[in-house]
CSV table of C-alpha atoms and ligand atoms in Angstrom, one decimal:
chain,number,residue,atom,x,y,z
S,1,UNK,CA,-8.1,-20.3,7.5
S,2,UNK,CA,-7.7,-17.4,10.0
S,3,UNK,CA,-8.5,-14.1,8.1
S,4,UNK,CA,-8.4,-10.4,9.5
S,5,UNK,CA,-10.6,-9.5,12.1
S,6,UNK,CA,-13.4,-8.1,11.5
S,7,UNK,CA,-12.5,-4.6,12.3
S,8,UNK,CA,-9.8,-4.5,10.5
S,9,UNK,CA,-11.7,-4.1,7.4
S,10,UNK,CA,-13.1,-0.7,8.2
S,11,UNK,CA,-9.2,-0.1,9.2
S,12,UNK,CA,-7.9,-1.0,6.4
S,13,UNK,CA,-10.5,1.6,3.7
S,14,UNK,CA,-10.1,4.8,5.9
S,15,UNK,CA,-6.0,3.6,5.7
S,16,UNK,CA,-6.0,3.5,2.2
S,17,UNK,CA,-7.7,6.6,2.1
S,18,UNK,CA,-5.0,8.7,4.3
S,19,UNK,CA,-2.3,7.1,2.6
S,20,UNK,CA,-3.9,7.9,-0.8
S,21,UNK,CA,-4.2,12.1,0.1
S,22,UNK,CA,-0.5,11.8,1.8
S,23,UNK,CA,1.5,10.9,-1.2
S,24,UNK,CA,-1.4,12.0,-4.4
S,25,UNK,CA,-1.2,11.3,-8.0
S,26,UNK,CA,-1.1,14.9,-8.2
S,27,UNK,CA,1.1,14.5,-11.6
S,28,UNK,CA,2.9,12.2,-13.2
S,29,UNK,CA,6.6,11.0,-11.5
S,30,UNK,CA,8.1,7.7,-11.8
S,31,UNK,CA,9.8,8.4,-7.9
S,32,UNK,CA,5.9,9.0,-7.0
S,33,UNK,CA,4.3,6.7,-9.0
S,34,UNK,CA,7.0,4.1,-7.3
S,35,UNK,CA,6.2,5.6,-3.6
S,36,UNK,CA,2.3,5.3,-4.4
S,37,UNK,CA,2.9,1.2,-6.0
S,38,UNK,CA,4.4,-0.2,-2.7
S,39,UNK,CA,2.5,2.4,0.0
S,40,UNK,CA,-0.9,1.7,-1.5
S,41,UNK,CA,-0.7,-2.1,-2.9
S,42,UNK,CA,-2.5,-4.3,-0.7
S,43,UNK,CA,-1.4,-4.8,3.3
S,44,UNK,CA,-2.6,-5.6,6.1
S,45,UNK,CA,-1.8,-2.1,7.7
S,46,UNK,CA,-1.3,-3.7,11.1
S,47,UNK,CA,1.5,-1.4,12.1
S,48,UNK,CA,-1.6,1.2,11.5
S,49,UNK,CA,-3.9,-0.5,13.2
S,50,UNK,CA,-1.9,-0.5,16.6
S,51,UNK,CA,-1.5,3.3,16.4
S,52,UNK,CA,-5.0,3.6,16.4
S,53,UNK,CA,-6.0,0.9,18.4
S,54,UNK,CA,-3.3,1.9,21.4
S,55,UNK,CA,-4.8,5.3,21.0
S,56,UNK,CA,-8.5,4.5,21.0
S,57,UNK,CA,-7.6,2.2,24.5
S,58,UNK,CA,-5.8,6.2,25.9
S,59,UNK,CA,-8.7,8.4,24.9
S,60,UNK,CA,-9.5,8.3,21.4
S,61,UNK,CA,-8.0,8.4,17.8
S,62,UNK,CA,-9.5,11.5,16.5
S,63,UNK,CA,-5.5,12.8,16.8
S,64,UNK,CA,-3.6,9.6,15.6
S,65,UNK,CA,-3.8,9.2,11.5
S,66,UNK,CA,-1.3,11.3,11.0
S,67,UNK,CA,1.1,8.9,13.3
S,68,UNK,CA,-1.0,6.0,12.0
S,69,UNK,CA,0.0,7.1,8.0
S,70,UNK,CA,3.9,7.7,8.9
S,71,UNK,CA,4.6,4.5,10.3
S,72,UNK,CA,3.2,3.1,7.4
S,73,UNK,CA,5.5,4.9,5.0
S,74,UNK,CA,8.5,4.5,7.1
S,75,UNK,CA,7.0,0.2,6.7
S,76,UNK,CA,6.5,0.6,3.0
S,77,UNK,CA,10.0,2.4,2.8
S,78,UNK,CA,11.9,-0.3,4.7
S,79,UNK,CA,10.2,-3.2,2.7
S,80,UNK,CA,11.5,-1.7,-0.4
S,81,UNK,CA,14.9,-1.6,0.9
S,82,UNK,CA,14.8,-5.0,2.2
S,83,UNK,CA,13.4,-6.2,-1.2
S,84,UNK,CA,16.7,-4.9,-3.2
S,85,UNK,CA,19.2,-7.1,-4.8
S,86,UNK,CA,21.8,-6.0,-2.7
S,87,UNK,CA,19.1,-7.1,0.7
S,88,UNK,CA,16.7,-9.7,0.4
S,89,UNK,CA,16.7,-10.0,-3.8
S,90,UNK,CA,12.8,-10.4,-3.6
S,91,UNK,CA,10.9,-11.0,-6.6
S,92,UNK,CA,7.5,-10.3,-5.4
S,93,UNK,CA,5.6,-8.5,-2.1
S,94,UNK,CA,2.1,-7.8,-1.5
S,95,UNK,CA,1.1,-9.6,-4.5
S,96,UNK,CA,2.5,-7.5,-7.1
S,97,UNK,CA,6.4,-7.6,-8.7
S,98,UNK,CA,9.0,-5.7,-6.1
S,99,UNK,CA,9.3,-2.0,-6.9
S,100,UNK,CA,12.8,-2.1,-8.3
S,101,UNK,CA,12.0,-4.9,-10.7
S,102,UNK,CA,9.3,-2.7,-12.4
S,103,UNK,CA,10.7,0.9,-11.7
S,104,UNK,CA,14.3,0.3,-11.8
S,105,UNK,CA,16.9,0.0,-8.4
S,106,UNK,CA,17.6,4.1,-8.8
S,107,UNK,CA,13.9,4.5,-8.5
S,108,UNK,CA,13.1,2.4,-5.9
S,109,UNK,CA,16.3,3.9,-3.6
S,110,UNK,CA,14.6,7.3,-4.2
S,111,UNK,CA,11.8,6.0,-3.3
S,112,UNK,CA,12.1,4.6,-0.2
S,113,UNK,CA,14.0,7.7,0.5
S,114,UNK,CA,10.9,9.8,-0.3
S,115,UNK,CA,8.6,7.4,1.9
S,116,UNK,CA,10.5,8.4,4.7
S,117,UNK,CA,10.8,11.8,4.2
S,118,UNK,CA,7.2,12.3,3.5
S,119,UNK,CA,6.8,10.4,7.1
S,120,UNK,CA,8.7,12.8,8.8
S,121,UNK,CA,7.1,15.5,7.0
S,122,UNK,CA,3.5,14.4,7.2
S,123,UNK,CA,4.3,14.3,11.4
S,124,UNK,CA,5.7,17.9,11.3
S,125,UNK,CA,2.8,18.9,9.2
S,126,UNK,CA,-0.1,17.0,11.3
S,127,UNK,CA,0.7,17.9,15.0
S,128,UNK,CA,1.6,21.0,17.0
S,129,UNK,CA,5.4,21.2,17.9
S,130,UNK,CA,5.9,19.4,20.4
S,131,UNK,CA,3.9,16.5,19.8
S,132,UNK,CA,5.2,16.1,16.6
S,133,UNK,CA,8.7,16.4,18.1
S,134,UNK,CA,8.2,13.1,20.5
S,135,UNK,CA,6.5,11.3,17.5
S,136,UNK,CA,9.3,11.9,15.2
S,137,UNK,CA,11.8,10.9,17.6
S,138,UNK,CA,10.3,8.1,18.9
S,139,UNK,CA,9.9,7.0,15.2
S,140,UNK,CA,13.7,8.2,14.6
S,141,UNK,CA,14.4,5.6,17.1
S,142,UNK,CA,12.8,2.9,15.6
S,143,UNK,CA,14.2,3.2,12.7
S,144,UNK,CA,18.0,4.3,13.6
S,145,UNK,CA,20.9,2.4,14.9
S,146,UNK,CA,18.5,0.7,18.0
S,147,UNK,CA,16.2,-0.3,15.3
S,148,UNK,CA,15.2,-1.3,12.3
S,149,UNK,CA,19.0,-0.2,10.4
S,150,UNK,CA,20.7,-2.0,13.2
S,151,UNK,CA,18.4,-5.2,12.6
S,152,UNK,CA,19.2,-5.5,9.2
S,153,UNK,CA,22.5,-4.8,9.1
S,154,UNK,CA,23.1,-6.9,11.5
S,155,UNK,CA,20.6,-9.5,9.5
S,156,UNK,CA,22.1,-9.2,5.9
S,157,UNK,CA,25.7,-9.6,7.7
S,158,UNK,CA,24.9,-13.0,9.2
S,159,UNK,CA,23.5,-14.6,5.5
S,160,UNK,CA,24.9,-17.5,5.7
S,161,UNK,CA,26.4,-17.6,8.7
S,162,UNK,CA,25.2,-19.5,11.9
S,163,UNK,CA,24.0,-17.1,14.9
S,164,UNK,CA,23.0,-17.8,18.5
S,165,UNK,CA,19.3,-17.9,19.5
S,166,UNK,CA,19.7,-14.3,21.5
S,167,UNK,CA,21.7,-12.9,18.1
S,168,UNK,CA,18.4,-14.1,15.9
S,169,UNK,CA,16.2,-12.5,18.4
S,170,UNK,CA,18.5,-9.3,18.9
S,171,UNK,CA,17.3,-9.0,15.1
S,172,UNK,CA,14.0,-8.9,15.4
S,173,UNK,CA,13.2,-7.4,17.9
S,174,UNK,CA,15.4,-4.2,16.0
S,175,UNK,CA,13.9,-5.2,13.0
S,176,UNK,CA,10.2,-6.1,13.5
S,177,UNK,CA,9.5,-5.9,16.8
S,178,UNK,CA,10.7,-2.2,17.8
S,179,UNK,CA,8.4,-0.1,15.1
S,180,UNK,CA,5.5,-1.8,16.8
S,181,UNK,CA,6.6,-0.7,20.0
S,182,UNK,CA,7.0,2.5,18.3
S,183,UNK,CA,3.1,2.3,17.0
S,184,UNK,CA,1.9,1.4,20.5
S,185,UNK,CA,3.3,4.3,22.1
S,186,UNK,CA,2.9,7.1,19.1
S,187,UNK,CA,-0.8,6.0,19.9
S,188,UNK,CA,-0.8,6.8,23.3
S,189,UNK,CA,0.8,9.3,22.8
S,190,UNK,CA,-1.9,11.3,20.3
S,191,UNK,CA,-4.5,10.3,22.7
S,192,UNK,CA,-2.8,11.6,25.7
S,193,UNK,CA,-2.2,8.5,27.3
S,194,UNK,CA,-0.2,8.2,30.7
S,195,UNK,CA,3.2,6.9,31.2
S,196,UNK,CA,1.6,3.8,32.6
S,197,UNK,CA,-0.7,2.8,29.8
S,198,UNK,CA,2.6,3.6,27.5
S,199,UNK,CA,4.5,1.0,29.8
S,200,UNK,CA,2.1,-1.6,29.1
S,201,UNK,CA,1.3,-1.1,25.8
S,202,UNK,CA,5.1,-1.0,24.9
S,203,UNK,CA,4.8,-4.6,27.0
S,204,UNK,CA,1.9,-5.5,25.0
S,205,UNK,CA,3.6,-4.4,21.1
S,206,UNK,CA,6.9,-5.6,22.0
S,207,UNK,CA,5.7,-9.7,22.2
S,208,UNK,CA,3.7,-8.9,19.5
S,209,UNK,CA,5.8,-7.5,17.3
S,210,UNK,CA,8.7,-10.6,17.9
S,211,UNK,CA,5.7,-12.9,17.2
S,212,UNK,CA,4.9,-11.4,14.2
S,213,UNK,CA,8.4,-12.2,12.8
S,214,UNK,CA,8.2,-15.9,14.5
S,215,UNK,CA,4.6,-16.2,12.4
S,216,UNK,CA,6.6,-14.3,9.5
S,217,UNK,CA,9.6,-17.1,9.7
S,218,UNK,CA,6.6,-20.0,10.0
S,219,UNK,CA,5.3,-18.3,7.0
S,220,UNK,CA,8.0,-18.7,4.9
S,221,UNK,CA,8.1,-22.5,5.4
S,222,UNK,CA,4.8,-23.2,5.4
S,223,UNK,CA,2.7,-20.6,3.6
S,224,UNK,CA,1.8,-20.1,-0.2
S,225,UNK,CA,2.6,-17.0,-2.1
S,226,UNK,CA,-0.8,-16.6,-2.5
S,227,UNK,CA,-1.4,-16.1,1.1
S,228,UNK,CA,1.7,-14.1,2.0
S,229,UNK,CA,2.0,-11.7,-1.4
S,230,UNK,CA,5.5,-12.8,-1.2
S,231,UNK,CA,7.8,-15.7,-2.5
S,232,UNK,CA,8.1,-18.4,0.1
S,233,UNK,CA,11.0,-20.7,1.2
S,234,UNK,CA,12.8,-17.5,0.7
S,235,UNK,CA,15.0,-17.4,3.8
S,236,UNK,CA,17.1,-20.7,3.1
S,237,UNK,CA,20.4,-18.9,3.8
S,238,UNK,CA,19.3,-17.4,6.9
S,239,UNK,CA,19.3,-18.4,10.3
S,240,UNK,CA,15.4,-18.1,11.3
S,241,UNK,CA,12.9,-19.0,14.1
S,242,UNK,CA,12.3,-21.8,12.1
S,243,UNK,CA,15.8,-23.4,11.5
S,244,UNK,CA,16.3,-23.1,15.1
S,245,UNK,CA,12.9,-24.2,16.9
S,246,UNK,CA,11.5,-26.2,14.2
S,247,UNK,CA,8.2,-25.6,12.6
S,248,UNK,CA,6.3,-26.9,16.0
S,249,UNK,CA,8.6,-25.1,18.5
S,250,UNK,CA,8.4,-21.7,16.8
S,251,UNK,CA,4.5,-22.0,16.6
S,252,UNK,CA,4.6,-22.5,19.9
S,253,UNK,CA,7.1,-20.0,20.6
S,254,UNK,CA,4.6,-17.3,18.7
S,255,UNK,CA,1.6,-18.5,20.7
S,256,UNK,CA,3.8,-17.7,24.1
S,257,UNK,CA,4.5,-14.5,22.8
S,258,UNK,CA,1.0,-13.7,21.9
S,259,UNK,CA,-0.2,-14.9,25.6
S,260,UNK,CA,2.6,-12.8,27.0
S,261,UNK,CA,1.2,-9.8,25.0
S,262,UNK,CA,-2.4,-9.9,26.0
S,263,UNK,CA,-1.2,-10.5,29.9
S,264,UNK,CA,0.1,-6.7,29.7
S,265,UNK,CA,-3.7,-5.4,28.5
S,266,UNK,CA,-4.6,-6.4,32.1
S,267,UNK,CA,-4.7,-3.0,33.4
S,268,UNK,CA,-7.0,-2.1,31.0
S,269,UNK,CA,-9.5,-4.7,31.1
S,270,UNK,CA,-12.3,-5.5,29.0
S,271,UNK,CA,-11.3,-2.2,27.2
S,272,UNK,CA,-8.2,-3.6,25.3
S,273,UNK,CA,-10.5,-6.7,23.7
S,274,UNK,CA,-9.6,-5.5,20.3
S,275,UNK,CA,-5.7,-5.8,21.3
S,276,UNK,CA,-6.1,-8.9,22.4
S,277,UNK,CA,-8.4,-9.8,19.2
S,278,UNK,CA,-5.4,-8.5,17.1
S,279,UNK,CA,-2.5,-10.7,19.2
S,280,UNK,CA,-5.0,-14.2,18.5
S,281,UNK,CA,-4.9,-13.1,15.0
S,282,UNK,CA,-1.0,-12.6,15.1
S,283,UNK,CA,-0.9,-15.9,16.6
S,284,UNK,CA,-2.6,-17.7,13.9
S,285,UNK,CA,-2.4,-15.3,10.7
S,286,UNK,CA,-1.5,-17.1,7.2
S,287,UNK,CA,-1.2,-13.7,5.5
J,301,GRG,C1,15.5,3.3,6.5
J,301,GRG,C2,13.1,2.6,6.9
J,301,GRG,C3,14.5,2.2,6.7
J,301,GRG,C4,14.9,0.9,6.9
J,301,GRG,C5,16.2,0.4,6.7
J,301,GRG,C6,15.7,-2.2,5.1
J,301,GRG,C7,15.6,-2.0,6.6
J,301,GRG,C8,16.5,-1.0,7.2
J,301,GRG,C9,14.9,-2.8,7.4
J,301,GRG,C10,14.0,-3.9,6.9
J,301,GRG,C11,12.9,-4.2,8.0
J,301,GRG,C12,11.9,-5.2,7.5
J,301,GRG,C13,11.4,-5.2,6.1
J,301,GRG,C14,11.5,-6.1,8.4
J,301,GRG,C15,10.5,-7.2,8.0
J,301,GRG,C16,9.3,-7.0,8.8
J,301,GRG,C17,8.1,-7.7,8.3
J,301,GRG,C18,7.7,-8.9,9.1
J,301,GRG,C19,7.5,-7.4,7.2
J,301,GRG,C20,6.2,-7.9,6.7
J,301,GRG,O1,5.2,-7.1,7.3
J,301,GRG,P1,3.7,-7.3,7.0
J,301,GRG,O2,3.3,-8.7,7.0
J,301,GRG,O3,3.5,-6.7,5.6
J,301,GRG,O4,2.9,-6.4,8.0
J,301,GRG,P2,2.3,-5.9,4.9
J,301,GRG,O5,2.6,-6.0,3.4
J,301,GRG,O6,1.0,-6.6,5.3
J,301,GRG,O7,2.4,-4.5,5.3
């Protein structure tokens, strides 16, 4: 079975780390302790790992933790809002109960509200002004009315309803695809990267962000909870990669998008192996 790569791991323990000092158990809050359950329960962290991946390729990522935490909160923050009753009604994510069945729905609203705040905050914080003023509005985008809001609005409004391939993809790009465009470019950015590597690295994040929903979709079907940290055959009254492409046709579709992703590293050569380590896992992942 197709784990993480390899340098992931180290990723993933200075991650948790960050994440840990961003929002501290300084003392005891239920809005906290619910902010700390979902930002620091198990993840993959690959929203994370493009920031400092994209930065690393641009001139190194001694600048891009900061950007690297936020778009993890702003992540953590959106998966508790699409795990609501009123959203996706989800009983479980990575591994452990959703926030609002063990906090409450008041405390999981707050928050996700306090995720993103503390995002936002943690940028202002981190970065002189006007680097933190192109990360915050290029993560603003993201998640605003182009982006991840637009996506599932538009996504909860079509339960049940049938939708055209370009609609379904519409979605995700807002939804999935878009904050790892976001990641790719907040990482150039803290490295200093020029408008070209930006171009290709949004070229790059872009495929691989809409086949990390396609996976996501295949996922659903034929994944285990255990793998995914998340209950499966979920998205029966949604129109997904899967119900229109089949099982074999969305695969494929991912593995296109994955090979269209790693085409864009070509400016950068041998340098951008990692990237292209990270789009063969994308292709493949069962987690
Ligand atoms: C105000 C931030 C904010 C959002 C409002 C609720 C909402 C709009 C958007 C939902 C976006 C969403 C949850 C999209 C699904 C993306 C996706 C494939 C999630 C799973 O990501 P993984 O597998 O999860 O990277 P881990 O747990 O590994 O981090």
């Amino acid at each position: 079975m197709p784990s993480l790569p390899g340098f992931f791991a180290n990723y993933q323990e200075t991650m948790t780390r960050a994440l840990d000092a961003m929002v501290p158990a300084s003392r005891p809050d239920p809005v906290r302790d619910a902010m700390r359950y979902t930002l620091l329960a198990p993840s993959k962290r690959v929203r994370a790992v493009v920031v400092l991946l994209a930065a690393d390729l641009c001139g190194g990522a001694s600048r891009a933790m900061p950007a690297a935490c936020a778009i993890e909160a702003i992540h953590a923050s959106s998966l508790i809002l699409d795990d609501l009753p009123c959203m996706d009604d989800a009983p479980l994510r990575r591994g452990r109960p959703t926030v609002h069945t063990v906090h409450g729905e008041a405390v999981a609203i707050l928050a996700a509200f306090g995720l993103l705040n503390d995002a936002y905050g943690h940028l202002s914080r981190s970065y002189d002004p006007a680097l933190a003023a192109r990360v915050t509005a290029l993560y603003a985008d993201a998640v605003g009315l182009d982006g991840l809001v637009a996506g599932q609005a538009e996504d909860v409004l079509a339960t049940d309803a049938a939708i055209s391939f370009e609609t379904l993809e519409r979605i995700h790009r807002r939804k999935t695809g878009v904050l790892f465009s976001a990641a790719a470019t907040a990482g150039a950015l803290t490295a200093g990267g020029s408008a070209g590597d930006i171009e290709a690295l949004t070229a790059y994040a872009k495929n691989l962000g809409l086949a990390f929903q396609v996976v996501d979709d295949l996922l659903d079907v034929t994944g285990t909870e255990a793998e995914t940290g998340k209950a499966v055959r979920h998205d029966a009254r949604k129109t997904t990669f899967v119900s229109f492409s089949g099982v074999d046709g969305a695969r494929e579709l991912a593995q296109e998008l994955c090979r269209t992703a790693t085409l864009a590293l070509t400016p950068f050569g041998s340098r951008a192996a990692r990237l292209g380590e990270l789009a063969d896992f994308v292709a493949a992942r069962r987690l």
